Short mmCIF file of N, CA and C in Angstrom, two decimals:
data_model
loop_
_atom_site.label_atom_id
_atom_site.label_comp_id
_atom_site.label_asym_id
_atom_site.label_seq_id
_atom_site.Cartn_x
_atom_site.Cartn_y
_atom_site.Cartn_z
N MET S 155 -1.73 10.64 13.05
CA MET S 155 -0.84 9.75 12.65
C MET S 155 0.09 9.61 13.80
N ASN S 156 0.33 8.75 14.62
CA ASN S 156 1.14 8.16 15.72
C ASN S 156 2.61 8.17 15.40
N ILE S 157 3.58 8.83 16.56
CA ILE S 157 4.79 8.43 16.33
C ILE S 157 5.55 7.07 15.93
N GLN S 158 4.64 6.20 16.51
CA GLN S 158 5.35 4.89 16.16
C GLN S 158 4.94 4.08 14.44
N LYS S 159 4.22 4.91 13.64
CA LYS S 159 3.68 4.76 12.31
C LYS S 159 4.70 5.68 11.53
N ILE S 160 4.95 7.06 12.26
CA ILE S 160 5.74 7.65 11.51
C ILE S 160 7.42 7.09 11.64
N GLU S 161 7.81 6.72 12.70
CA GLU S 161 9.06 6.01 12.59
C GLU S 161 8.70 4.69 11.93
N GLU S 162 7.74 3.87 11.51
CA GLU S 162 8.27 2.72 10.39
C GLU S 162 8.01 3.23 9.21
N ILE S 163 7.45 4.26 8.77
CA ILE S 163 7.46 4.73 7.44
C ILE S 163 8.96 5.32 7.13
N ARG S 164 8.99 6.03 8.20
CA ARG S 164 11.07 6.59 7.92
C ARG S 164 11.66 5.45 7.97
N ASP S 165 11.71 4.36 8.35
CA ASP S 165 12.86 2.90 8.42
C ASP S 165 12.49 2.43 7.25
N THR S 166 11.08 2.52 6.57
CA THR S 166 10.80 1.86 5.48
C THR S 166 11.70 2.49 3.90
N ALA S 167 11.41 3.92 4.23
CA ALA S 167 11.70 4.88 3.03
C ALA S 167 13.57 4.51 2.92
N ILE S 168 13.95 4.47 4.47
CA ILE S 168 15.62 4.17 4.27
C ILE S 168 15.86 3.30 3.50
N LYS S 169 15.04 1.92 4.09
CA LYS S 169 15.94 1.24 3.43
C LYS S 169 15.62 0.83 2.12
N LEU S 170 14.35 1.62 1.51
CA LEU S 170 13.73 1.75 -0.05
C LEU S 170 15.05 1.99 -0.77
N ASN S 171 15.51 3.25 -0.05
CA ASN S 171 16.53 4.21 -0.64
C ASN S 171 17.70 3.24 -0.79
N ALA S 172 18.14 2.51 0.26
CA ALA S 172 19.11 1.71 -0.33
C ALA S 172 19.12 0.73 -1.25
N ILE S 173 17.81 0.30 -1.13
CA ILE S 173 17.60 -0.79 -2.36
C ILE S 173 17.88 -0.25 -3.71
N ARG S 174 17.60 0.99 -3.81
CA ARG S 174 17.48 1.48 -4.92
C ARG S 174 19.05 2.10 -5.38
N LEU S 175 19.43 2.58 -4.45
CA LEU S 175 21.03 2.98 -4.92
C LEU S 175 21.88 1.75 -5.16
N TYR S 176 21.43 0.55 -4.41
CA TYR S 176 22.29 -0.39 -4.17
C TYR S 176 21.74 -1.69 -5.55
N SER S 177 20.49 -1.72 -5.59
CA SER S 177 20.22 -2.84 -6.77
C SER S 177 18.79 -2.37 -7.27
N PRO S 178 18.91 -1.41 -8.41
CA PRO S 178 18.06 -0.61 -9.18
C PRO S 178 16.96 -1.59 -9.38
N GLU S 179 17.31 -3.19 -10.07
CA GLU S 179 16.47 -3.83 -10.58
C GLU S 179 15.27 -4.66 -9.76
N ASP S 180 15.83 -4.66 -8.46
CA ASP S 180 14.81 -5.04 -7.30
C ASP S 180 14.16 -4.06 -6.85
N TYR S 181 14.86 -2.58 -6.70
CA TYR S 181 13.76 -1.37 -6.34
C TYR S 181 12.61 -1.70 -7.44
N GLY S 182 13.01 -1.47 -8.38
CA GLY S 182 11.62 -1.32 -9.81
C GLY S 182 10.70 -2.39 -9.66
N TYR S 183 11.39 -3.59 -9.24
CA TYR S 183 10.22 -4.91 -9.11
C TYR S 183 9.25 -4.73 -7.65
N LEU S 184 10.23 -4.38 -6.68
CA LEU S 184 9.31 -3.91 -5.19
C LEU S 184 8.67 -2.81 -5.62
N LYS S 185 8.81 -1.84 -6.33
CA LYS S 185 7.51 -0.86 -6.60
C LYS S 185 6.73 -1.42 -7.21
N GLY S 186 6.78 -1.94 -8.32
CA GLY S 186 5.57 -2.67 -8.98
C GLY S 186 4.54 -3.37 -8.35
N TRP S 187 5.36 -4.30 -7.02
CA TRP S 187 4.66 -4.81 -6.19
C TRP S 187 3.91 -4.28 -5.61
N ILE S 188 4.43 -3.00 -5.00
CA ILE S 188 3.50 -1.86 -3.81
C ILE S 188 2.07 -1.81 -4.70
N HIS S 189 2.82 -1.14 -6.08
CA HIS S 189 1.70 -0.54 -6.55
C HIS S 189 1.16 -1.42 -6.98
N CYS S 190 0.88 -2.60 -7.34
CA CYS S 190 -0.18 -3.50 -7.58
C CYS S 190 -1.02 -3.76 -6.20
N LEU S 191 -0.13 -3.99 -5.03
CA LEU S 191 -0.73 -4.12 -4.15
C LEU S 191 -1.99 -3.11 -3.50
N LEU S 192 -1.45 -1.96 -3.50
CA LEU S 192 -2.27 -0.56 -3.21
C LEU S 192 -3.33 -0.61 -4.42
N GLN S 193 -3.06 -0.73 -5.55
CA GLN S 193 -3.97 -1.17 -6.02
C GLN S 193 -5.38 -1.75 -5.76
N ARG S 194 -5.18 -3.05 -5.70
CA ARG S 194 -5.46 -3.99 -4.86
C ARG S 194 -6.28 -3.96 -3.78
N GLU S 195 -6.30 -3.46 -3.04
CA GLU S 195 -6.87 -2.70 -1.67
C GLU S 195 -8.19 -1.61 -2.01
N CYS S 196 -7.12 -0.46 -2.94
CA CYS S 196 -8.05 0.44 -3.46
C CYS S 196 -9.65 -0.22 -3.87
N PHE S 197 -9.19 -1.28 -5.02
CA PHE S 197 -10.31 -1.51 -5.92
C PHE S 197 -10.90 -2.62 -4.39
N THR S 198 -10.70 -2.91 -3.86
CA THR S 198 -11.47 -3.84 -2.81
C THR S 198 -12.16 -2.98 -1.84
N ASP S 199 -11.49 -2.10 -1.37
CA ASP S 199 -11.94 -0.87 -0.55
C ASP S 199 -13.21 -0.34 -0.95
N LYS S 200 -13.46 0.15 -2.39
CA LYS S 200 -14.79 0.44 -3.43
C LYS S 200 -15.86 0.00 -3.24
N LYS S 201 -15.35 -1.66 -3.41
CA LYS S 201 -16.26 -2.43 -3.86
C LYS S 201 -17.05 -2.83 -2.70
N GLN S 202 -16.26 -2.84 -1.11
CA GLN S 202 -17.45 -3.19 -0.38
C GLN S 202 -17.87 -1.66 -0.05
N GLU S 203 -17.36 -0.90 -0.37
CA GLU S 203 -18.06 0.55 -0.19
C GLU S 203 -19.52 0.36 -1.01
N GLY S 204 -19.34 -0.11 -2.06
CA GLY S 204 -20.40 -0.15 -3.05
C GLY S 204 -21.01 -1.46 -2.52
N GLU S 205 -20.80 -2.29 -1.76
CA GLU S 205 -21.66 -3.78 -1.53
C GLU S 205 -22.80 -2.71 -0.45
N ASP S 206 -22.16 -2.46 0.62
CA ASP S 206 -22.87 -1.81 1.83
C ASP S 206 -23.69 -0.73 1.09
N THR S 207 -23.68 0.26 0.12
CA THR S 207 -24.69 0.77 -0.35
C THR S 207 -25.73 0.01 -0.72
N VAL S 208 -25.29 -1.07 -1.79
CA VAL S 208 -26.56 -1.79 -2.24
C VAL S 208 -27.26 -2.69 -1.04
N GLU S 209 -26.42 -2.93 -0.09
CA GLU S 209 -27.03 -3.57 1.49
C GLU S 209 -28.29 -2.38 1.80
N LYS S 210 -28.08 -1.33 1.88
CA LYS S 210 -28.70 0.11 2.51
C LYS S 210 -29.62 0.39 1.93
N GLY S 211 -29.67 -0.03 0.40
CA GLY S 211 -30.62 0.51 -0.42
C GLY S 211 -31.48 -0.57 -0.16
N ASN S 212 -31.18 -1.83 -0.28
CA ASN S 212 -32.18 -2.81 -0.17
C ASN S 212 -33.41 -2.95 1.08
N ARG S 213 -32.48 -2.42 2.11
CA ARG S 213 -33.26 -2.56 3.60
C ARG S 213 -34.59 -1.56 3.63
N GLY S 214 -34.15 -0.58 3.01
CA GLY S 214 -35.31 0.51 3.02
C GLY S 214 -35.96 1.13 1.95
#
């Protein structure tokens, strides 16, 4: 992981901690959205991997 990515992650963590401290309701809402987006991304990646496997199987 490069230095820029590490700094972006650290900055985001600091901001999320401030939201958690000052507005727990908003933090819970954001946490839920992040979870949903990560699940959607994971599902999309797995679906694309499955399609690639099927396409390779049909060729050969």
